[in-house]
Tab-separated table of C-alpha atoms in Angstrom:
chain	number	residue	atom	x	y	z
A	1	UNK	CA	30.272	4.066	-31.184
A	2	UNK	CA	30.332	7.897	-29.484
A	3	UNK	CA	26.826	8.077	-30.859
A	4	UNK	CA	25.596	5.278	-28.428
A	5	UNK	CA	28.293	7.365	-25.880
A	6	UNK	CA	26.082	10.481	-26.248
A	7	UNK	CA	22.998	8.893	-26.226
A	8	UNK	CA	23.749	6.944	-22.947
A	9	UNK	CA	25.461	10.029	-21.590
A	10	UNK	CA	21.959	12.484	-21.881
A	11	UNK	CA	20.158	9.585	-20.601
A	12	UNK	CA	21.240	9.433	-17.389
A	13	UNK	CA	21.504	13.512	-17.055
A	14	UNK	CA	17.328	12.428	-18.010
A	15	UNK	CA	17.330	10.301	-15.516
A	16	UNK	CA	19.498	12.760	-12.871
A	17	UNK	CA	16.805	15.334	-13.132
A	18	UNK	CA	13.868	13.232	-12.726
A	19	UNK	CA	15.651	11.999	-10.228
A	20	UNK	CA	15.465	15.519	-8.053
A	21	UNK	CA	12.580	15.860	-9.038
A	22	UNK	CA	11.176	13.135	-7.358
A	23	UNK	CA	12.942	13.667	-4.157
A	24	UNK	CA	12.448	17.303	-4.089
A	25	UNK	CA	8.766	15.861	-1.906
A	26	UNK	CA	10.832	14.024	0.015
A	27	UNK	CA	13.891	16.116	1.002
A	28	UNK	CA	11.276	19.809	2.014
A	29	UNK	CA	9.410	17.291	4.377
A	30	UNK	CA	12.938	16.405	5.940
A	31	UNK	CA	14.176	20.098	5.957
A	32	UNK	CA	10.979	21.262	6.770
A	33	UNK	CA	10.209	18.184	9.975
A	34	UNK	CA	14.204	20.094	11.582
A	35	UNK	CA	13.376	23.717	11.782
A	36	UNK	CA	11.087	24.861	14.714
A	37	UNK	CA	7.919	26.012	13.827
A	38	UNK	CA	9.266	30.044	14.021
A	39	UNK	CA	12.402	29.725	11.862
A	40	UNK	CA	9.035	27.977	9.123
A	41	UNK	CA	6.996	31.129	9.217
A	42	UNK	CA	9.166	33.622	9.669
A	43	UNK	CA	11.925	32.433	6.881
A	44	UNK	CA	11.694	31.056	3.467
A	45	UNK	CA	9.889	27.957	3.010
A	46	UNK	CA	12.289	26.213	0.719
A	47	UNK	CA	15.840	27.637	2.610
A	48	UNK	CA	17.642	24.799	4.660
A	49	UNK	CA	17.136	25.242	8.312
A	50	UNK	CA	19.676	27.400	9.938
A	51	UNK	CA	19.911	25.792	13.229
A	52	UNK	CA	18.860	22.247	12.673
A	53	UNK	CA	16.774	20.136	15.732
A	54	UNK	CA	15.918	16.800	16.078
A	55	UNK	CA	13.332	18.375	18.886
A	56	UNK	CA	9.781	17.789	16.452
A	57	UNK	CA	11.109	13.661	16.228
A	58	UNK	CA	10.841	13.910	19.795
A	59	UNK	CA	7.888	14.982	20.258
A	60	UNK	CA	6.573	12.915	18.441
A	61	UNK	CA	8.152	10.034	19.841
A	62	UNK	CA	7.367	10.905	22.488
A	63	UNK	CA	3.465	10.961	22.156
A	64	UNK	CA	0.989	8.200	20.585
A	65	UNK	CA	3.120	7.720	17.504
A	66	UNK	CA	4.308	3.763	18.571
A	67	UNK	CA	0.788	3.022	19.123
A	68	UNK	CA	-0.535	4.754	15.901
A	69	UNK	CA	2.137	2.616	14.077
A	70	UNK	CA	1.324	-1.031	16.083
A	71	UNK	CA	-2.860	-0.126	14.620
A	72	UNK	CA	-1.398	0.564	11.389
A	73	UNK	CA	0.636	-2.471	10.683
A	74	UNK	CA	-2.235	-5.387	12.762
A	75	UNK	CA	-4.470	-3.646	10.151
A	76	UNK	CA	-2.097	-3.255	7.200
A	77	UNK	CA	-0.365	-6.467	7.627
A	78	UNK	CA	-3.942	-9.008	8.390
A	79	UNK	CA	-5.552	-7.491	6.148
A	80	UNK	CA	-2.694	-7.495	2.597
A	81	UNK	CA	-2.094	-11.703	3.832
A	82	UNK	CA	-6.392	-12.267	3.593
A	83	UNK	CA	-6.729	-10.288	0.275
A	84	UNK	CA	-3.533	-11.931	-0.506
A	85	UNK	CA	-5.661	-15.731	0.038
A	86	UNK	CA	-9.177	-15.153	-0.102
A	87	UNK	CA	-7.684	-13.847	-4.222
A	88	UNK	CA	-5.484	-16.228	-4.808
A	89	UNK	CA	-8.040	-18.889	-4.265
A	90	UNK	CA	-10.787	-17.309	-6.385
A	91	UNK	CA	-8.820	-16.148	-9.410
A	92	UNK	CA	-7.718	-20.136	-9.633
A	93	UNK	CA	-10.544	-21.171	-9.374
A	94	UNK	CA	-11.647	-17.888	-12.440
A	95	UNK	CA	-8.960	-19.824	-14.551
A	96	UNK	CA	-8.780	-22.980	-14.253
A	97	UNK	CA	-11.752	-24.238	-12.943
A	98	UNK	CA	-14.733	-24.471	-16.298
A	99	UNK	CA	-18.408	-24.298	-14.878
A	100	UNK	CA	-21.542	-22.362	-15.695
A	101	UNK	CA	-21.328	-19.648	-13.508
A	102	UNK	CA	-17.367	-18.591	-14.288
A	103	UNK	CA	-17.616	-16.118	-16.268
A	104	UNK	CA	-21.148	-13.920	-14.563
A	105	UNK	CA	-19.078	-14.686	-11.372
A	106	UNK	CA	-15.980	-13.081	-12.604
A	107	UNK	CA	-17.083	-10.482	-14.349
A	108	UNK	CA	-19.609	-9.468	-11.053
A	109	UNK	CA	-16.629	-9.119	-9.064
A	110	UNK	CA	-14.568	-7.547	-11.420
A	111	UNK	CA	-17.097	-4.280	-11.094
A	112	UNK	CA	-16.726	-4.117	-7.897
A	113	UNK	CA	-13.818	-1.462	-8.807
A	114	UNK	CA	-16.360	0.921	-10.283
A	115	UNK	CA	-18.032	0.760	-7.271
A	116	UNK	CA	-16.911	4.036	-5.625
A	117	UNK	CA	-15.573	3.414	-2.455
A	118	UNK	CA	-17.382	6.698	-0.615
A	119	UNK	CA	-21.017	5.314	-1.355
A	120	UNK	CA	-20.460	1.700	0.927
A	121	UNK	CA	-19.728	3.801	4.045
A	122	UNK	CA	-22.558	4.150	5.788
A	123	UNK	CA	-23.873	0.725	5.523
A	124	UNK	CA	-20.401	-0.567	6.818
A	125	UNK	CA	-20.498	1.873	9.114
A	126	UNK	CA	-23.762	0.728	10.474
A	127	UNK	CA	-22.750	-3.483	9.789
A	128	UNK	CA	-19.735	-2.239	11.760
A	129	UNK	CA	-22.063	-1.223	14.645
A	130	UNK	CA	-24.472	-4.449	14.783
A	131	UNK	CA	-21.726	-6.354	14.825
A	132	UNK	CA	-20.338	-4.494	17.878
A	133	UNK	CA	-16.585	-4.378	16.256
A	134	UNK	CA	-16.829	-0.373	15.884
A	135	UNK	CA	-13.897	1.089	16.819
A	136	UNK	CA	-11.497	-1.357	17.146
A	137	UNK	CA	-8.882	-2.096	15.098
A	138	UNK	CA	-10.498	-5.415	13.047
A	139	UNK	CA	-13.409	-3.005	12.315
A	140	UNK	CA	-10.826	-1.417	9.359
A	141	UNK	CA	-10.109	-5.247	7.763
A	142	UNK	CA	-13.367	-6.166	6.294
A	143	UNK	CA	-13.378	-3.319	4.490
A	144	UNK	CA	-9.951	-3.304	4.330
A	145	UNK	CA	-10.608	-6.201	2.331
A	146	UNK	CA	-13.512	-6.533	0.536
A	147	UNK	CA	-12.897	-3.249	-1.107
A	148	UNK	CA	-9.027	-4.772	-2.620
A	149	UNK	CA	-10.521	-8.145	-3.881
A	150	UNK	CA	-11.824	-7.096	-7.189
A	151	UNK	CA	-8.638	-5.158	-8.986
A	152	UNK	CA	-6.373	-8.193	-6.668
A	153	UNK	CA	-8.357	-11.231	-7.881
A	154	UNK	CA	-8.885	-9.567	-11.807
A	155	UNK	CA	-4.204	-9.322	-11.634
A	156	UNK	CA	-3.956	-12.666	-10.468
A	157	UNK	CA	-6.681	-14.245	-12.892
A	158	UNK	CA	-4.866	-12.772	-15.741
A	159	UNK	CA	-1.391	-14.035	-14.790
A	160	UNK	CA	-2.768	-17.759	-13.593
A	161	UNK	CA	-4.288	-17.531	-17.219
A	162	UNK	CA	-0.641	-17.117	-18.613
A	163	UNK	CA	0.502	-20.293	-17.062
A	164	UNK	CA	1.088	-22.790	-18.892
A	165	UNK	CA	-1.652	-25.946	-18.483
A	166	UNK	CA	0.400	-28.676	-19.335
A	167	UNK	CA	2.807	-28.594	-15.468
A	168	UNK	CA	-0.882	-29.452	-13.853
A	169	UNK	CA	-1.267	-31.772	-16.570
A	170	UNK	CA	1.398	-33.365	-15.798
A	171	UNK	CA	1.156	-33.343	-11.814
A	172	UNK	CA	-2.202	-34.765	-12.452
A	173	UNK	CA	-1.314	-37.697	-13.974
A	174	UNK	CA	1.028	-38.304	-10.744
A	175	UNK	CA	-2.014	-38.034	-8.956
A	176	UNK	CA	-2.197	-34.819	-7.271
A	177	UNK	CA	-4.567	-33.191	-6.218
A	178	UNK	CA	-6.946	-30.074	-6.625
A	179	UNK	CA	-5.628	-28.162	-4.031
A	180	UNK	CA	-1.970	-28.711	-4.516
A	181	UNK	CA	-2.270	-28.287	-7.646
A	182	UNK	CA	-2.806	-24.621	-6.114
A	183	UNK	CA	-0.453	-24.577	-3.623
A	184	UNK	CA	2.094	-26.465	-4.776
A	185	UNK	CA	2.549	-25.657	-8.780
A	186	UNK	CA	0.270	-22.501	-9.246
A	187	UNK	CA	1.411	-20.086	-5.881
A	188	UNK	CA	4.636	-20.697	-6.877
A	189	UNK	CA	4.296	-19.764	-10.102
A	190	UNK	CA	2.171	-16.880	-9.458
A	191	UNK	CA	4.944	-15.295	-7.057
A	192	UNK	CA	5.777	-12.270	-9.063
A	193	UNK	CA	1.907	-10.899	-9.300
A	194	UNK	CA	1.531	-12.192	-5.504
A	195	UNK	CA	4.153	-9.698	-4.754
A	196	UNK	CA	2.820	-6.803	-6.855
A	197	UNK	CA	-0.693	-6.859	-5.425
A	198	UNK	CA	0.560	-7.322	-1.778
A	199	UNK	CA	2.748	-4.019	-2.699
A	200	UNK	CA	-0.160	-2.792	-4.273
A	201	UNK	CA	-2.543	-3.068	-1.473
A	202	UNK	CA	-0.397	-2.379	1.110
A	203	UNK	CA	0.996	1.513	-0.300
A	204	UNK	CA	-2.842	1.686	0.184
A	205	UNK	CA	-4.184	0.724	3.191
A	206	UNK	CA	-1.008	2.112	4.919
A	207	UNK	CA	-2.268	5.702	3.858
A	208	UNK	CA	-5.605	5.088	4.123
A	209	UNK	CA	-7.717	7.627	5.614
A	210	UNK	CA	-11.637	7.363	5.498
A	211	UNK	CA	-12.382	4.375	6.820
A	212	UNK	CA	-9.916	4.344	9.291
A	213	UNK	CA	-11.785	7.866	10.291
A	214	UNK	CA	-15.493	6.329	10.164
A	215	UNK	CA	-15.069	3.635	11.472
A	216	UNK	CA	-12.576	4.544	14.909
A	217	UNK	CA	-13.143	7.086	17.192
A	218	UNK	CA	-10.315	6.719	20.212
A	219	UNK	CA	-7.384	7.981	19.878
A	220	UNK	CA	-5.979	4.456	21.091
A	221	UNK	CA	-7.232	2.769	18.157
A	222	UNK	CA	-6.166	5.530	15.363
A	223	UNK	CA	-3.752	4.531	12.862
A	224	UNK	CA	-0.728	6.703	11.093
A	225	UNK	CA	-2.816	8.503	8.730
A	226	UNK	CA	-5.116	9.750	11.809
A	227	UNK	CA	-1.972	10.088	14.148
A	228	UNK	CA	-1.689	14.076	12.049
A	229	UNK	CA	-4.478	15.627	13.911
A	230	UNK	CA	-2.098	15.787	17.280
A	231	UNK	CA	-0.158	18.555	16.142
A	232	UNK	CA	-3.312	20.472	14.671
A	233	UNK	CA	-5.067	22.939	16.428
A	234	UNK	CA	-8.046	24.750	16.472
A	235	UNK	CA	-6.265	28.171	14.754
A	236	UNK	CA	-2.989	26.554	13.080
A	237	UNK	CA	-0.993	23.574	12.707
A	238	UNK	CA	2.607	22.434	13.947
A	239	UNK	CA	3.602	21.935	10.919
A	240	UNK	CA	7.330	20.696	11.067
A	241	UNK	CA	6.092	18.288	13.588
A	242	UNK	CA	3.262	16.998	11.023
A	243	UNK	CA	6.316	16.715	8.244
A	244	UNK	CA	8.526	14.925	10.756
A	245	UNK	CA	4.946	12.619	11.516
A	246	UNK	CA	4.872	11.445	7.692
A	247	UNK	CA	9.311	11.113	7.768
A	248	UNK	CA	8.636	8.704	10.512
A	249	UNK	CA	5.393	7.776	8.799
A	250	UNK	CA	7.171	6.787	5.597
A	251	UNK	CA	9.986	5.169	6.961
A	252	UNK	CA	8.456	1.542	7.186
A	253	UNK	CA	7.807	1.520	3.830
A	254	UNK	CA	11.123	3.177	2.614
A	255	UNK	CA	12.947	0.063	4.696
A	256	UNK	CA	10.772	-2.835	3.209
A	257	UNK	CA	10.936	-1.640	-0.920
A	258	UNK	CA	15.020	-1.180	0.254
A	259	UNK	CA	14.935	-4.619	1.237
A	260	UNK	CA	12.451	-6.280	-1.401
A	261	UNK	CA	13.604	-4.005	-3.964
A	262	UNK	CA	14.940	-6.966	-6.359
A	263	UNK	CA	11.712	-8.859	-5.561
A	264	UNK	CA	9.566	-6.075	-5.966
A	265	UNK	CA	11.123	-4.923	-9.423
A	266	UNK	CA	10.458	-8.667	-10.655
A	267	UNK	CA	7.616	-8.707	-9.557
A	268	UNK	CA	6.086	-5.388	-11.488
A	269	UNK	CA	8.082	-6.941	-14.506
A	270	UNK	CA	6.413	-10.097	-14.320
A	271	UNK	CA	4.770	-10.671	-17.288
A	272	UNK	CA	5.999	-8.139	-19.750
A	273	UNK	CA	7.761	-11.185	-21.630
A	274	UNK	CA	6.376	-14.209	-22.215
A	275	UNK	CA	8.113	-17.013	-23.113
């Protein structure tokens, strides 16, 4: 009994230390955001602000922050929805339908995970110009979806292959169509995997920089990662304002995590135990 209590105590100590280590970057970002530029440059970098100020947040909010936020929400939301729809349909085909090119097509799609995204920048830029989508939010959606599909299809296909076939066979006997097998049986059972795919892609696309830089040029079409440029000058940067911008940029993802924490944990743990 004593040994179990001792183990539990060390377990909580380890968790407390790890939590502190994980929170240090966020605390540094927040404390820096409520400093003035002069206090940051003249004092200790890690020092708690002597005279906290919200002036940096006011500067960010009264700038173009909400425009960048709107653009990011539009680009990421549409992209994630399309990724979930397309990848779940493709995964259903590869997991359940037997045809001669099944393994070949699946292997070709999975091979897409090995292609560096930077190799595609020039072709995508040329194509975007030709179809008159350059410097629009919709120019980002195509590359976001296409480059996210291989990993998403892989995760969902492997998950669907673990779902017992007997459920679908019973539904077929009752006259269930192919589409209803997908929409009424496979999709609900694949919900944990869909949540995982949504979180994975949403987090990555929210912070995506390269394609947003290459495919947009107007300030009013930029997303949040590009908005940091507003606080950079030729010979210096307004570090506290940048930290305030990053703190505000983090809030939507943090709020989404807090609201869906139970679903996120279930999604990440799905498949760990097979019944």
